[in-house]
Amino acid sequence: MIKSNPKAWGIGLIIVGGVGFILIQLLWIVPGALLLISGIMCVSRKPPYEDF
């Protein structure tokens, strides 16, 4: 699913990670950090270069 629209999924992951930090706090440190990192990676991903 992420391959079809990575920018939208990246923004969604960032939102979920941020909301989790606000709502769950201490228990959300590791999953929230991983969601934020993956969201940033999806948003900043460049499309593959096609030579043909």
PDB file of C-alpha atoms in Angstrom:
ATOM      1  CA  MET A   1       0.000   0.000   0.000  1.00  0.00           C
ATOM      2  CA  ILE A   2       2.832   2.403   0.774  1.00  0.00           C
ATOM      3  CA  LYS A   3       4.320   1.920  -2.704  1.00  0.00           C
ATOM      4  CA  SER A   4       1.137   3.237  -4.328  1.00  0.00           C
ATOM      5  CA  ASN A   5       1.104   6.619  -2.529  1.00  0.00           C
ATOM      6  CA  PRO A   6       4.140   7.061  -0.248  1.00  0.00           C
ATOM      7  CA  LYS A   7       3.652  10.785   0.497  1.00  0.00           C
ATOM      8  CA  ALA A   8       0.135  10.326   1.899  1.00  0.00           C
ATOM      9  CA  TRP A   9       1.140   7.277   3.929  1.00  0.00           C
ATOM     10  CA  GLY A  10       4.198   9.120   5.248  1.00  0.00           C
ATOM     11  CA  ILE A  11       2.073  12.014   6.449  1.00  0.00           C
ATOM     12  CA  GLY A  12      -0.330   9.539   8.050  1.00  0.00           C
ATOM     13  CA  LEU A  13       2.502   7.780   9.877  1.00  0.00           C
ATOM     14  CA  ILE A  14       3.818  11.110  11.184  1.00  0.00           C
ATOM     15  CA  ILE A  15       0.352  12.075  12.431  1.00  0.00           C
ATOM     16  CA  VAL A  16      -0.193   8.722  14.157  1.00  0.00           C
ATOM     17  CA  GLY A  17       3.247   8.894  15.771  1.00  0.00           C
ATOM     18  CA  GLY A  18       2.624  12.432  17.046  1.00  0.00           C
ATOM     19  CA  VAL A  19      -0.874  11.694  18.352  1.00  0.00           C
ATOM     20  CA  GLY A  20       0.440   8.594  20.112  1.00  0.00           C
ATOM     21  CA  PHE A  21       3.061  10.683  21.912  1.00  0.00           C
ATOM     22  CA  ILE A  22       0.330  13.034  23.132  1.00  0.00           C
ATOM     23  CA  LEU A  23      -2.176  10.361  24.207  1.00  0.00           C
ATOM     24  CA  ILE A  24      -0.107   7.436  25.482  1.00  0.00           C
ATOM     25  CA  GLN A  25       3.129   9.258  26.457  1.00  0.00           C
ATOM     26  CA  LEU A  26       5.631   6.992  28.232  1.00  0.00           C
ATOM     27  CA  LEU A  27       4.557   3.682  26.687  1.00  0.00           C
ATOM     28  CA  TRP A  28       4.707   5.183  23.190  1.00  0.00           C
ATOM     29  CA  ILE A  29       8.372   6.245  23.130  1.00  0.00           C
ATOM     30  CA  VAL A  30       9.789   3.394  21.020  1.00  0.00           C
ATOM     31  CA  PRO A  31       6.806   2.778  18.672  1.00  0.00           C
ATOM     32  CA  GLY A  32       6.248   6.512  18.262  1.00  0.00           C
ATOM     33  CA  ALA A  33       9.872   7.156  17.378  1.00  0.00           C
ATOM     34  CA  LEU A  34       9.826   4.322  14.835  1.00  0.00           C
ATOM     35  CA  LEU A  35       6.604   5.628  13.272  1.00  0.00           C
ATOM     36  CA  LEU A  36       8.027   9.133  13.012  1.00  0.00           C
ATOM     37  CA  ILE A  37      11.227   7.858  11.400  1.00  0.00           C
ATOM     38  CA  SER A  38       9.330   5.730   8.877  1.00  0.00           C
ATOM     39  CA  GLY A  39       6.972   8.616   8.094  1.00  0.00           C
ATOM     40  CA  ILE A  40       9.874  10.964   7.429  1.00  0.00           C
ATOM     41  CA  MET A  41      11.498   8.346   5.215  1.00  0.00           C
ATOM     42  CA  CYS A  42       8.290   7.954   3.181  1.00  0.00           C
ATOM     43  CA  VAL A  43       7.832  11.698   2.748  1.00  0.00           C
ATOM     44  CA  SER A  44      11.443  12.308   1.725  1.00  0.00           C
ATOM     45  CA  ARG A  45      11.651   9.288  -0.591  1.00  0.00           C
ATOM     46  CA  LYS A  46      12.584  10.046  -4.178  1.00  0.00           C
ATOM     47  CA  PRO A  47      10.960   8.158  -7.056  1.00  0.00           C
ATOM     48  CA  PRO A  48      13.199   5.579  -8.718  1.00  0.00           C
ATOM     49  CA  TYR A  49      15.207   6.825 -11.679  1.00  0.00           C
ATOM     50  CA  GLU A  50      14.112   5.330 -14.981  1.00  0.00           C
ATOM     51  CA  ASP A  51      16.695   5.406 -17.745  1.00  0.00           C
ATOM     52  CA  PHE A  52      14.394   4.269 -20.542  1.00  0.00           C
TER      53      PHE A  52
END
